[in-house]
Amino acid sequence: AQTVTQSQPEMSVQEAETVTLSCTYDTSESDYYLFWYKQPPSRQMILVIRQEAYKQQNATENRFSVNFQKAAKSFSLKISDSQLGDAAMYFCAYRSPPNSGNTPLVFGKGTRLSVIA
Amino acid sequence: DTGVSQDPRHKITKRGQNVTFRCDPISEHNRLYWYRQTLGQGPEFLTYFQNEAQLEKSRLLSDRFSAERPKGSFSTLEIQRTEQGDSAMYLCASSSPTDTQYFGPGTRLTVL
């Protein structure tokens, strides 16, 4: 079974600075998807960024980018120019490819990010 | 498209009572998922549907839990004889077969 590990329960960053959240995973599959979701306090979970394992290029969405190291099974999230609205729980998630018949997400335990004004 | 909606947002019940939650997915999405999230943890998979067929159930889904998705549209999750350990946030998500899962706001259940 696949597992996802987020080793940083809490992180903090100064406003306008850059922060990197870590995620590692364990799988025997060669093709899969990885995600970062953001869950603000008392608000719903929203997708931040998605990476397909077959793509060598790291995904980027505005101020959010990932460092995907397939051999190391590492998938970190970098947030640039941090804003107060970035404060939230961040979850790393793994999903098997659609044709595997196994589509539920496997989540890590999350990293709580605080942004200091 | 208003996204995934869930009802109720909060439910407080006494131990031993039955509760039912509803999820309305994004209209063109044929896959619907239920997850449970306890405090300080990431969501854990419970079950999922493709159209009206329930294709997978987690070991977390005891026989007190039942889910349905009649006509492949909205879904309900029922918990019978609730226990204090059932207290959690119940999240619903939907997706098309090859697409990303989008989550609803969740139903927070408190069992007294």
mmCIF file of C-alpha atoms in Angstrom:
data_model
loop_
_atom_site.group_PDB
_atom_site.id
_atom_site.type_symbol
_atom_site.label_atom_id
_atom_site.label_comp_id
_atom_site.label_asym_id
_atom_site.label_seq_id
_atom_site.Cartn_x
_atom_site.Cartn_y
_atom_site.Cartn_z
ATOM 1 C CA ALA A 1 0.000 0.000 0.000
ATOM 2 C CA GLN A 2 1.094 3.506 -0.712
ATOM 3 C CA THR A 3 2.025 5.832 2.140
ATOM 4 C CA VAL A 4 2.648 9.556 2.314
ATOM 5 C CA THR A 5 4.808 11.195 4.971
ATOM 6 C CA GLN A 6 4.949 14.858 5.886
ATOM 7 C CA SER A 7 7.703 15.233 8.450
ATOM 8 C CA GLN A 8 7.009 18.861 9.390
ATOM 9 C CA PRO A 9 3.902 19.169 11.581
ATOM 10 C CA GLU A 10 4.278 22.966 11.706
ATOM 11 C CA MET A 11 6.155 25.592 9.739
ATOM 12 C CA SER A 12 6.224 29.367 9.816
ATOM 13 C CA VAL A 13 7.328 31.982 7.326
ATOM 14 C CA GLN A 14 7.607 35.734 7.252
ATOM 15 C CA GLU A 15 5.308 37.523 4.879
ATOM 16 C CA ALA A 16 6.908 37.949 1.424
ATOM 17 C CA GLU A 17 9.499 35.233 2.147
ATOM 18 C CA THR A 18 9.775 31.752 0.655
ATOM 19 C CA VAL A 19 8.997 28.492 2.421
ATOM 20 C CA THR A 20 9.334 24.852 1.400
ATOM 21 C CA LEU A 21 7.098 22.073 2.709
ATOM 22 C CA SER A 22 8.397 18.517 2.526
ATOM 23 C CA CYS A 23 6.647 15.342 1.446
ATOM 24 C CA THR A 24 7.913 11.838 0.802
ATOM 25 C CA TYR A 25 5.954 8.836 -0.355
ATOM 26 C CA ASP A 26 6.339 5.129 -0.774
ATOM 27 C CA THR A 27 5.034 3.218 -3.780
ATOM 28 C CA SER A 28 5.934 0.398 -6.103
ATOM 29 C CA GLU A 29 4.013 1.948 -8.991
ATOM 30 C CA SER A 30 5.836 3.719 -11.796
ATOM 31 C CA ASP A 31 2.976 5.947 -12.845
ATOM 32 C CA TYR A 32 0.932 8.010 -10.397
ATOM 33 C CA TYR A 33 -0.224 11.486 -9.518
ATOM 34 C CA LEU A 34 0.839 13.719 -6.659
ATOM 35 C CA PHE A 35 -1.065 16.663 -5.240
ATOM 36 C CA TRP A 36 -0.801 19.433 -2.719
ATOM 37 C CA TYR A 37 -4.063 20.533 -1.129
ATOM 38 C CA LYS A 38 -4.597 23.541 1.120
ATOM 39 C CA GLN A 39 -7.147 23.555 3.953
ATOM 40 C CA PRO A 40 -7.603 26.988 5.568
ATOM 41 C CA PRO A 41 -9.039 27.055 9.102
ATOM 42 C CA SER A 42 -12.715 26.056 9.046
ATOM 43 C CA ARG A 43 -12.766 26.168 5.278
ATOM 44 C CA GLN A 44 -12.821 23.549 2.590
ATOM 45 C CA MET A 45 -9.876 21.820 1.026
ATOM 46 C CA ILE A 46 -8.718 23.270 -2.259
ATOM 47 C CA LEU A 47 -6.226 22.029 -4.809
ATOM 48 C CA VAL A 48 -2.933 23.900 -4.914
ATOM 49 C CA ILE A 49 -0.948 21.969 -7.493
ATOM 50 C CA ARG A 50 -0.796 18.628 -9.280
ATOM 51 C CA GLN A 51 2.094 16.624 -10.723
ATOM 52 C CA GLU A 52 1.997 13.605 -13.023
ATOM 53 C CA ALA A 53 4.850 11.218 -12.319
ATOM 54 C CA TYR A 54 5.625 10.667 -15.999
ATOM 55 C CA LYS A 55 6.351 14.361 -16.454
ATOM 56 C CA GLN A 56 9.912 15.353 -15.683
ATOM 57 C CA GLN A 57 9.097 19.048 -15.591
ATOM 58 C CA ASN A 58 8.111 20.348 -12.174
ATOM 59 C CA ALA A 59 4.597 21.792 -11.969
ATOM 60 C CA THR A 60 4.147 25.495 -11.272
ATOM 61 C CA GLU A 61 1.050 27.523 -10.387
ATOM 62 C CA ASN A 62 1.786 31.203 -9.880
ATOM 63 C CA ARG A 63 3.636 31.484 -6.537
ATOM 64 C CA PHE A 64 3.482 27.727 -5.929
ATOM 65 C CA SER A 65 5.950 25.268 -7.403
ATOM 66 C CA VAL A 66 7.064 21.736 -6.657
ATOM 67 C CA ASN A 67 10.374 19.925 -6.603
ATOM 68 C CA PHE A 68 9.547 16.415 -7.772
ATOM 69 C CA GLN A 69 12.346 13.907 -7.296
ATOM 70 C CA LYS A 70 10.963 10.589 -8.543
ATOM 71 C CA ALA A 71 13.954 8.442 -7.665
ATOM 72 C CA ALA A 72 14.006 9.823 -4.135
ATOM 73 C CA LYS A 73 10.186 9.659 -3.912
ATOM 74 C CA SER A 74 10.139 13.250 -2.770
ATOM 75 C CA PHE A 75 7.600 15.943 -3.620
ATOM 76 C CA SER A 76 8.165 19.280 -1.891
ATOM 77 C CA LEU A 77 6.079 22.431 -2.255
ATOM 78 C CA LYS A 78 7.682 25.841 -2.490
ATOM 79 C CA ILE A 79 5.618 28.932 -1.750
ATOM 80 C CA SER A 80 7.218 32.161 -2.924
ATOM 81 C CA ASP A 81 6.314 35.673 -1.764
ATOM 82 C CA SER A 82 4.231 34.255 1.076
ATOM 83 C CA GLN A 83 0.988 36.033 1.859
ATOM 84 C CA LEU A 84 -1.182 36.071 4.980
ATOM 85 C CA GLY A 85 -3.822 34.142 3.058
ATOM 86 C CA ASP A 86 -1.396 31.254 2.605
ATOM 87 C CA ALA A 87 -1.794 30.327 6.267
ATOM 88 C CA ALA A 88 -3.448 26.901 6.319
ATOM 89 C CA MET A 89 -2.930 23.172 6.681
ATOM 90 C CA TYR A 90 -1.193 21.772 3.635
ATOM 91 C CA PHE A 91 -1.692 18.145 2.702
ATOM 92 C CA CYS A 92 0.383 16.118 0.306
ATOM 93 C CA ALA A 93 -1.576 13.370 -1.454
ATOM 94 C CA TYR A 94 -0.869 10.417 -3.740
ATOM 95 C CA ARG A 95 -3.120 8.803 -6.285
ATOM 96 C CA SER A 96 -2.632 5.736 -8.446
ATOM 97 C CA PRO A 97 -3.224 6.204 -12.183
ATOM 98 C CA PRO A 98 -6.838 6.012 -13.417
ATOM 99 C CA ASN A 99 -6.383 2.712 -15.240
ATOM 100 C CA SER A 100 -5.227 1.001 -12.060
ATOM 101 C CA GLY A 101 -8.793 0.925 -10.756
ATOM 102 C CA ASN A 102 -7.516 2.391 -7.509
ATOM 103 C CA THR A 103 -8.348 6.056 -7.460
ATOM 104 C CA PRO A 104 -8.785 7.247 -3.857
ATOM 105 C CA LEU A 105 -6.289 9.768 -2.575
ATOM 106 C CA VAL A 106 -3.790 8.782 0.105
ATOM 107 C CA PHE A 107 -2.975 11.765 2.302
ATOM 108 C CA GLY A 108 -0.144 12.696 4.601
ATOM 109 C CA LYS A 109 -0.868 14.058 8.064
ATOM 110 C CA GLY A 110 -0.407 17.628 6.973
ATOM 111 C CA THR A 111 1.807 20.614 7.735
ATOM 112 C CA ARG A 112 0.350 23.647 9.466
ATOM 113 C CA LEU A 113 1.800 26.798 7.897
ATOM 114 C CA SER A 114 1.733 30.093 9.761
ATOM 115 C CA VAL A 115 2.512 33.359 8.011
ATOM 116 C CA ILE A 116 3.960 36.128 10.167
ATOM 117 C CA ALA A 117 3.215 39.704 9.215
ATOM 118 C CA ASP B 1 -21.172 25.148 -11.516
ATOM 119 C CA THR B 2 -21.264 25.782 -7.796
ATOM 120 C CA GLY B 3 -18.784 23.101 -6.754
ATOM 121 C CA VAL B 4 -19.328 20.192 -4.386
ATOM 122 C CA SER B 5 -21.898 20.862 -1.680
ATOM 123 C CA GLN B 6 -22.588 18.985 1.535
ATOM 124 C CA ASP B 7 -25.466 19.088 3.962
ATOM 125 C CA PRO B 8 -25.612 19.595 6.885
ATOM 126 C CA ARG B 9 -22.397 21.453 7.663
ATOM 127 C CA HIS B 10 -22.607 20.526 11.336
ATOM 128 C CA LYS B 11 -24.410 17.724 13.133
ATOM 129 C CA ILE B 12 -24.546 17.068 16.853
ATOM 130 C CA THR B 13 -26.124 13.821 17.937
ATOM 131 C CA LYS B 14 -26.338 11.546 20.913
ATOM 132 C CA ARG B 15 -24.604 8.208 21.003
ATOM 133 C CA GLY B 16 -26.763 5.494 19.539
ATOM 134 C CA GLN B 17 -28.666 7.744 17.143
ATOM 135 C CA ASN B 18 -28.596 7.409 13.361
ATOM 136 C CA VAL B 19 -27.366 10.246 11.162
ATOM 137 C CA THR B 20 -27.416 10.827 7.408
ATOM 138 C CA PHE B 21 -25.272 13.198 5.380
ATOM 139 C CA ARG B 22 -25.776 14.334 1.814
ATOM 140 C CA CYS B 23 -23.287 15.249 -0.889
ATOM 141 C CA ASP B 24 -24.055 16.896 -4.214
ATOM 142 C CA PRO B 25 -21.105 16.558 -6.614
ATOM 143 C CA ILE B 26 -20.110 18.792 -9.489
ATOM 144 C CA SER B 27 -22.727 17.995 -12.116
ATOM 145 C CA GLU B 28 -20.529 16.503 -14.844
ATOM 146 C CA HIS B 29 -18.431 14.402 -12.467
ATOM 147 C CA ASN B 30 -19.232 10.692 -12.450
ATOM 148 C CA ARG B 31 -16.957 9.708 -9.546
ATOM 149 C CA LEU B 32 -17.847 10.542 -5.973
ATOM 150 C CA TYR B 33 -15.724 9.867 -2.885
ATOM 151 C CA TRP B 34 -16.276 9.928 0.859
ATOM 152 C CA TYR B 35 -13.400 10.585 3.267
ATOM 153 C CA ARG B 36 -13.210 10.982 7.031
ATOM 154 C CA GLN B 37 -10.892 13.447 8.712
ATOM 155 C CA THR B 38 -10.170 13.464 12.437
ATOM 156 C CA LEU B 39 -8.443 16.292 14.267
ATOM 157 C CA GLY B 40 -4.814 16.684 13.307
ATOM 158 C CA GLN B 41 -4.948 14.024 10.617
ATOM 159 C CA GLY B 42 -5.230 13.930 6.877
ATOM 160 C CA PRO B 43 -8.427 12.644 5.280
ATOM 161 C CA GLU B 44 -8.860 8.873 5.125
ATOM 162 C CA PHE B 45 -10.735 7.166 2.327
ATOM 163 C CA LEU B 46 -14.087 5.540 3.134
ATOM 164 C CA THR B 47 -15.761 4.638 -0.156
ATOM 165 C CA TYR B 48 -16.290 5.725 -3.724
ATOM 166 C CA PHE B 49 -18.855 5.512 -6.508
ATOM 167 C CA GLN B 50 -18.621 5.588 -10.247
ATOM 168 C CA ASN B 51 -22.044 6.691 -11.363
ATOM 169 C CA GLU B 52 -24.427 4.681 -9.154
ATOM 170 C CA ALA B 53 -22.055 1.763 -8.558
ATOM 171 C CA GLN B 54 -20.151 1.590 -5.282
ATOM 172 C CA LEU B 55 -16.768 0.307 -6.454
ATOM 173 C CA GLU B 56 -14.641 0.270 -3.329
ATOM 174 C CA LYS B 57 -15.069 0.373 0.426
ATOM 175 C CA SER B 58 -12.334 0.909 2.990
ATOM 176 C CA ARG B 59 -11.883 -1.307 6.023
ATOM 177 C CA LEU B 60 -12.719 1.852 7.976
ATOM 178 C CA LEU B 61 -16.286 1.529 6.747
ATOM 179 C CA SER B 62 -17.817 -0.719 9.391
ATOM 180 C CA ASP B 63 -21.203 -2.350 8.931
ATOM 181 C CA ARG B 64 -22.762 0.601 10.761
ATOM 182 C CA PHE B 65 -21.908 2.771 7.769
ATOM 183 C CA SER B 66 -23.769 2.667 4.491
ATOM 184 C CA ALA B 67 -23.514 4.858 1.424
ATOM 185 C CA GLU B 68 -25.712 5.192 -1.602
ATOM 186 C CA ARG B 69 -25.724 7.124 -4.827
ATOM 187 C CA PRO B 70 -29.108 6.598 -6.466
ATOM 188 C CA LYS B 71 -29.237 7.543 -10.134
ATOM 189 C CA GLY B 72 -25.577 8.485 -10.051
ATOM 190 C CA SER B 73 -26.239 11.995 -8.815
ATOM 191 C CA PHE B 74 -26.155 12.975 -5.135
ATOM 192 C CA SER B 75 -24.903 10.579 -2.487
ATOM 193 C CA THR B 76 -25.847 9.874 1.115
ATOM 194 C CA LEU B 77 -23.729 8.487 3.913
ATOM 195 C CA GLU B 78 -25.613 6.999 6.856
ATOM 196 C CA ILE B 79 -24.115 6.060 10.187
ATOM 197 C CA GLN B 80 -26.277 3.848 12.385
ATOM 198 C CA ARG B 81 -25.948 3.587 16.166
ATOM 199 C CA THR B 82 -23.365 6.355 16.318
ATOM 200 C CA GLU B 83 -20.422 6.060 18.685
ATOM 201 C CA GLN B 84 -18.187 8.771 20.109
ATOM 202 C CA GLY B 85 -15.391 7.504 17.901
ATOM 203 C CA ASP B 86 -17.439 8.485 14.862
ATOM 204 C CA SER B 87 -16.917 12.165 15.688
ATOM 205 C CA ALA B 88 -15.023 13.597 12.735
ATOM 206 C CA MET B 89 -15.279 15.714 9.624
ATOM 207 C CA TYR B 90 -16.857 13.791 6.749
ATOM 208 C CA LEU B 91 -15.632 15.044 3.388
ATOM 209 C CA CYS B 92 -17.084 14.410 -0.029
ATOM 210 C CA ALA B 93 -15.168 14.861 -3.270
ATOM 211 C CA SER B 94 -15.995 14.386 -6.927
ATOM 212 C CA SER B 95 -14.022 13.948 -10.116
ATOM 213 C CA SER B 96 -14.225 12.837 -13.701
ATOM 214 C CA PRO B 97 -12.323 9.562 -14.342
ATOM 215 C CA THR B 98 -8.989 11.107 -15.212
ATOM 216 C CA ASP B 99 -9.303 14.381 -13.355
ATOM 217 C CA THR B 100 -8.521 15.888 -9.988
ATOM 218 C CA GLN B 101 -10.767 15.400 -6.972
ATOM 219 C CA TYR B 102 -12.576 18.509 -5.781
ATOM 220 C CA PHE B 103 -13.766 18.621 -2.210
ATOM 221 C CA GLY B 104 -16.887 19.906 -0.537
ATOM 222 C CA PRO B 105 -16.900 21.895 2.721
ATOM 223 C CA GLY B 106 -17.495 18.789 4.822
ATOM 224 C CA THR B 107 -19.961 17.789 7.518
ATOM 225 C CA ARG B 108 -18.624 18.013 11.050
ATOM 226 C CA LEU B 109 -20.162 15.312 13.234
ATOM 227 C CA THR B 110 -20.065 15.480 17.014
ATOM 228 C CA VAL B 111 -21.343 12.475 18.934
ATOM 229 C CA LEU B 112 -22.108 13.201 22.589
#
